[in-house]
Tab-separated table of C-alpha atoms in Angstrom:
chain	number	residue	atom	x	y	z
T	1	UNK	CA	48.288	43.061	-43.677
T	2	UNK	CA	49.595	40.149	-41.629
T	3	UNK	CA	47.672	41.489	-38.627
T	4	UNK	CA	44.455	41.573	-40.632
T	5	UNK	CA	45.025	38.015	-41.816
T	6	UNK	CA	45.674	36.898	-38.248
T	7	UNK	CA	42.495	38.574	-36.966
T	8	UNK	CA	40.506	37.112	-39.841
T	9	UNK	CA	41.882	33.668	-39.081
T	10	UNK	CA	40.954	33.971	-35.387
T	11	UNK	CA	37.471	35.226	-36.240
T	12	UNK	CA	36.975	32.325	-38.618
T	13	UNK	CA	38.099	29.925	-35.917
T	14	UNK	CA	35.699	31.480	-33.390
T	15	UNK	CA	32.833	31.296	-35.905
T	16	UNK	CA	33.567	27.621	-36.521
T	17	UNK	CA	33.628	26.916	-32.782
T	18	UNK	CA	30.365	28.813	-32.282
T	19	UNK	CA	28.770	26.893	-35.138
T	20	UNK	CA	30.017	23.647	-33.606
T	21	UNK	CA	28.627	24.587	-30.176
T	22	UNK	CA	25.349	25.605	-31.773
T	23	UNK	CA	25.013	22.252	-33.529
T	24	UNK	CA	25.908	20.447	-30.304
T	25	UNK	CA	23.360	22.527	-28.389
T	26	UNK	CA	20.605	21.759	-30.894
T	27	UNK	CA	21.495	18.057	-30.827
T	28	UNK	CA	21.477	17.992	-27.031
T	29	UNK	CA	18.202	19.898	-26.897
T	30	UNK	CA	16.667	17.534	-29.424
T	31	UNK	CA	17.949	14.532	-27.498
T	32	UNK	CA	16.525	15.828	-24.224
T	33	UNK	CA	13.241	16.717	-25.894
T	34	UNK	CA	13.059	13.190	-27.297
T	35	UNK	CA	13.531	11.780	-23.788
T	36	UNK	CA	10.830	14.058	-22.383
T	37	UNK	CA	8.418	13.103	-25.151
T	38	UNK	CA	8.971	9.335	-25.069
T	39	UNK	CA	9.933	8.347	-21.525
T	40	UNK	CA	7.273	6.515	-19.518
T	41	UNK	CA	8.797	7.927	-16.330
T	42	UNK	CA	7.785	11.280	-14.932
T	43	UNK	CA	10.672	13.653	-15.641
T	44	UNK	CA	10.545	17.290	-14.608
T	45	UNK	CA	12.908	20.249	-14.594
T	46	UNK	CA	12.620	23.247	-12.299
T	47	UNK	CA	14.389	26.498	-11.698
T	48	UNK	CA	16.351	26.724	-8.458
T	49	UNK	CA	13.263	27.679	-6.429
T	50	UNK	CA	11.255	24.666	-7.584
T	51	UNK	CA	8.998	26.207	-10.259
T	52	UNK	CA	8.369	23.806	-13.129
T	53	UNK	CA	9.974	24.675	-16.451
T	54	UNK	CA	9.599	21.277	-18.124
T	55	UNK	CA	7.380	18.212	-17.648
T	56	UNK	CA	7.532	14.929	-19.559
T	57	UNK	CA	4.683	13.246	-21.425
T	58	UNK	CA	5.093	10.299	-19.066
T	59	UNK	CA	4.417	12.664	-16.171
T	60	UNK	CA	1.332	14.048	-17.894
T	61	UNK	CA	0.037	10.527	-18.402
T	62	UNK	CA	0.678	9.214	-14.894
T	63	UNK	CA	-0.572	12.297	-12.980
T	64	UNK	CA	-3.311	13.378	-15.392
T	65	UNK	CA	-2.090	16.987	-15.812
T	66	UNK	CA	-0.934	18.579	-19.052
T	67	UNK	CA	2.171	20.754	-18.863
T	68	UNK	CA	0.009	23.728	-19.900
T	69	UNK	CA	-1.992	23.259	-16.677
T	70	UNK	CA	1.206	23.222	-14.617
T	71	UNK	CA	2.868	26.383	-15.943
T	72	UNK	CA	3.750	28.550	-12.946
T	73	UNK	CA	3.278	25.614	-10.553
T	74	UNK	CA	5.881	24.567	-7.999
T	75	UNK	CA	6.702	20.865	-8.077
T	76	UNK	CA	6.148	20.586	-4.297
T	77	UNK	CA	2.466	21.483	-4.829
T	78	UNK	CA	1.968	18.212	-6.705
T	79	UNK	CA	3.286	16.195	-3.771
T	80	UNK	CA	0.917	14.692	-1.218
T	81	UNK	CA	3.056	16.208	1.532
T	82	UNK	CA	4.501	19.507	0.206
T	83	UNK	CA	6.604	20.132	3.327
T	84	UNK	CA	8.316	16.724	3.130
T	85	UNK	CA	8.946	17.218	-0.576
T	86	UNK	CA	10.411	20.677	-0.020
T	87	UNK	CA	12.811	19.269	2.599
T	88	UNK	CA	13.837	16.575	0.124
T	89	UNK	CA	14.163	19.148	-2.671
T	90	UNK	CA	16.442	21.357	-0.588
T	91	UNK	CA	18.569	18.429	0.600
T	92	UNK	CA	19.871	17.798	-2.930
T	93	UNK	CA	22.145	20.804	-2.583
T	94	UNK	CA	23.505	19.634	0.750
T	95	UNK	CA	23.873	15.868	0.372
T	96	UNK	CA	25.641	15.730	-2.978
T	97	UNK	CA	24.529	16.241	-6.577
T	98	UNK	CA	21.919	13.456	-6.517
T	99	UNK	CA	19.430	12.357	-3.839
T	100	UNK	CA	16.765	9.648	-3.957
T	101	UNK	CA	13.561	9.016	-2.001
T	102	UNK	CA	10.147	7.318	-2.299
T	103	UNK	CA	7.439	10.000	-2.313
T	104	UNK	CA	3.682	10.217	-2.859
T	105	UNK	CA	2.132	12.567	-5.442
T	106	UNK	CA	-1.510	13.485	-6.010
T	107	UNK	CA	-3.192	12.481	-9.256
T	108	UNK	CA	-5.507	15.027	-10.855
T	109	UNK	CA	-8.487	12.849	-9.869
T	110	UNK	CA	-7.409	12.914	-6.198
T	111	UNK	CA	-5.740	9.495	-6.079
T	112	UNK	CA	-2.250	8.816	-4.758
T	113	UNK	CA	0.665	7.789	-6.981
T	114	UNK	CA	3.946	6.628	-5.440
T	115	UNK	CA	7.280	7.397	-7.089
T	116	UNK	CA	10.915	6.646	-6.505
T	117	UNK	CA	12.319	10.141	-7.102
T	118	UNK	CA	15.921	10.848	-8.110
T	119	UNK	CA	16.760	14.548	-7.905
T	120	UNK	CA	19.760	15.963	-9.772
T	121	UNK	CA	21.261	19.445	-9.488
T	122	UNK	CA	21.793	21.518	-12.626
T	123	UNK	CA	24.874	23.755	-12.331
T	124	UNK	CA	26.444	26.462	-14.481
T	125	UNK	CA	30.128	26.752	-15.362
T	126	UNK	CA	30.831	28.430	-12.029
T	127	UNK	CA	29.342	25.453	-10.176
T	128	UNK	CA	26.279	27.359	-9.008
T	129	UNK	CA	22.976	25.458	-8.835
T	130	UNK	CA	20.619	26.961	-11.418
T	131	UNK	CA	17.900	24.324	-11.409
T	132	UNK	CA	17.021	20.717	-10.721
T	133	UNK	CA	15.890	17.688	-12.694
T	134	UNK	CA	13.759	14.942	-11.200
T	135	UNK	CA	13.418	11.431	-12.632
T	136	UNK	CA	10.438	9.663	-11.063
T	137	UNK	CA	9.735	5.942	-11.451
T	138	UNK	CA	6.128	4.899	-10.731
T	139	UNK	CA	6.227	2.325	-7.887
T	140	UNK	CA	2.511	2.381	-7.014
T	141	UNK	CA	1.986	-1.265	-8.034
T	142	UNK	CA	5.102	-2.344	-6.134
T	143	UNK	CA	3.820	-0.492	-3.050
T	144	UNK	CA	0.457	-2.260	-3.337
T	145	UNK	CA	2.153	-5.655	-3.614
T	146	UNK	CA	4.260	-4.790	-0.570
T	147	UNK	CA	1.151	-3.813	1.416
T	148	UNK	CA	-0.625	-7.007	0.300
T	149	UNK	CA	2.321	-9.087	1.527
T	150	UNK	CA	2.187	-7.343	4.911
T	151	UNK	CA	-1.572	-8.001	5.047
T	152	UNK	CA	-1.024	-11.671	4.187
T	153	UNK	CA	1.588	-11.960	6.936
T	154	UNK	CA	-0.878	-10.458	9.410
T	155	UNK	CA	-3.608	-12.867	8.318
T	156	UNK	CA	-1.174	-15.762	8.702
T	157	UNK	CA	-0.365	-14.576	12.226
T	158	UNK	CA	-4.089	-14.280	13.005
T	159	UNK	CA	-4.490	-17.836	11.706
T	160	UNK	CA	-1.749	-19.101	14.015
T	161	UNK	CA	-3.341	-17.312	16.981
T	162	UNK	CA	-6.774	-18.676	16.041
T	163	UNK	CA	-5.386	-22.219	15.871
T	164	UNK	CA	-3.839	-21.827	19.316
T	165	UNK	CA	-7.096	-20.482	20.760
T	166	UNK	CA	-9.089	-23.313	19.168
T	167	UNK	CA	-6.801	-25.964	20.663
T	168	UNK	CA	-6.979	-24.314	24.090
T	169	UNK	CA	-10.792	-24.157	23.973
T	170	UNK	CA	-11.222	-27.718	22.705
T	171	UNK	CA	-9.708	-29.252	25.842
T	172	UNK	CA	-12.178	-27.735	28.365
T	173	UNK	CA	-15.026	-28.310	25.893
T	174	UNK	CA	-14.254	-32.018	25.889
T	175	UNK	CA	-14.353	-32.065	29.694
T	176	UNK	CA	-17.627	-30.095	29.765
T	177	UNK	CA	-19.152	-32.472	27.217
T	178	UNK	CA	-18.168	-35.532	29.251
T	179	UNK	CA	-19.411	-33.957	32.493
T	180	UNK	CA	-22.697	-33.014	30.856
T	181	UNK	CA	-23.190	-36.549	29.568
T	182	UNK	CA	-22.429	-37.973	32.988
T	183	UNK	CA	-24.806	-35.455	34.627
T	184	UNK	CA	-27.549	-36.466	32.206
T	185	UNK	CA	-27.216	-40.126	33.201
T	186	UNK	CA	-27.205	-39.244	36.911
T	187	UNK	CA	-30.358	-37.158	36.509
T	188	UNK	CA	-32.122	-39.968	34.632
T	189	UNK	CA	-31.270	-42.502	37.364
T	190	UNK	CA	-31.652	-40.181	40.342
T	191	UNK	CA	-34.399	-41.042	42.799
T	192	UNK	CA	-36.319	-38.588	44.875
T	193	UNK	CA	-36.458	-35.840	42.202
T	194	UNK	CA	-39.875	-34.412	41.517
T	195	UNK	CA	-40.881	-34.411	37.806
T	196	UNK	CA	-40.549	-30.640	37.399
T	197	UNK	CA	-36.993	-30.547	38.766
T	198	UNK	CA	-36.001	-33.550	36.674
T	199	UNK	CA	-37.401	-31.890	33.565
T	200	UNK	CA	-35.542	-28.633	34.273
T	201	UNK	CA	-32.255	-30.449	34.898
T	202	UNK	CA	-32.609	-32.551	31.749
T	203	UNK	CA	-33.384	-29.406	29.773
T	204	UNK	CA	-30.295	-27.711	31.233
T	205	UNK	CA	-27.979	-30.615	30.364
T	206	UNK	CA	-29.367	-30.720	26.816
T	207	UNK	CA	-28.687	-26.986	26.495
T	208	UNK	CA	-25.138	-27.501	27.781
T	209	UNK	CA	-24.612	-30.241	25.181
T	210	UNK	CA	-26.058	-28.034	22.440
T	211	UNK	CA	-23.852	-25.047	23.279
T	212	UNK	CA	-20.808	-27.293	23.677
T	213	UNK	CA	-21.357	-28.646	20.159
T	214	UNK	CA	-21.811	-25.070	18.957
T	215	UNK	CA	-18.480	-24.038	20.489
T	216	UNK	CA	-16.775	-27.083	18.976
T	217	UNK	CA	-18.152	-26.098	15.583
T	218	UNK	CA	-16.690	-22.598	16.016
T	219	UNK	CA	-13.276	-23.972	17.021
T	220	UNK	CA	-13.304	-26.295	13.995
T	221	UNK	CA	-14.027	-23.300	11.773
T	222	UNK	CA	-11.111	-21.449	13.374
T	223	UNK	CA	-8.823	-24.411	12.693
T	224	UNK	CA	-10.056	-24.637	9.089
T	225	UNK	CA	-9.349	-20.915	8.668
T	226	UNK	CA	-5.849	-21.338	10.116
T	227	UNK	CA	-5.118	-24.247	7.766
T	228	UNK	CA	-6.563	-22.451	4.747
T	229	UNK	CA	-9.151	-25.185	4.165
T	230	UNK	CA	-11.913	-24.741	1.596
T	231	UNK	CA	-15.302	-24.254	3.328
T	232	UNK	CA	-17.635	-27.244	2.990
T	233	UNK	CA	-21.145	-26.526	1.709
T	234	UNK	CA	-23.990	-28.339	3.500
T	235	UNK	CA	-27.767	-28.105	3.483
T	236	UNK	CA	-29.524	-27.043	6.688
T	237	UNK	CA	-32.914	-25.966	7.964
T	238	UNK	CA	-32.947	-22.187	8.373
T	239	UNK	CA	-35.583	-22.511	11.110
T	240	UNK	CA	-33.149	-24.501	13.250
T	241	UNK	CA	-30.534	-21.781	12.817
T	242	UNK	CA	-33.021	-19.085	13.841
T	243	UNK	CA	-34.177	-21.074	16.892
T	244	UNK	CA	-30.579	-21.740	17.962
T	245	UNK	CA	-29.654	-18.090	17.487
T	246	UNK	CA	-32.625	-16.898	19.552
T	247	UNK	CA	-31.797	-19.416	22.257
T	248	UNK	CA	-28.172	-18.295	22.269
T	249	UNK	CA	-29.057	-14.594	22.440
T	250	UNK	CA	-32.056	-14.935	24.761
T	251	UNK	CA	-30.129	-14.072	27.982
T	252	UNK	CA	-29.054	-10.752	26.390
T	253	UNK	CA	-32.494	-9.808	25.040
């Protein structure tokens, strides 16, 4: 009789523990399901080989796939570089329980989405890895800002180079302009020149002056670009621009 009571007591205790574990399991499952349903991050779970077994609503939204479309899919196949992702996926078992890396994924429409991916091992009571969970934060905007900053730095460097070139060109242009002006006066006062030669020389010095002014205008534009100046709007005769352009390009035509 005492033995029966003892067995009954133990069974009751086991039932209570099982009921407690069951409640805890349901609560945990509900909690995890709530996270998957409401998180804006892409959260996925896979079996040990990488096949998807769970995919958050945030992931569906950011990549454009529904979980129903991804059933039977391996998570690496969503990555822009499956081989790199697979290496990262496998490293989580070697470099500790959690690894982190910035990776690119393909959107359903073909675009690229960048994520900071944290990969966590799921283990059983024996410590064996039975699956993995990935928490992915969308960093596409941050990446774009980073690329824009790099582009701005490059433009700033181009501006500094342009300013240096403009200053270097301005010095010989000033000398050419002075020499051309002096040559023009010499030609006007020179004796013994026949009219045709004088006309050709005067035409040449005028062309030198014109192209010198043109080069100065270009260097000023380079300096304005380097300083970030606002372009000035002026009226001009389009026919003059066409004539100057033809004259400038004539030797190459």
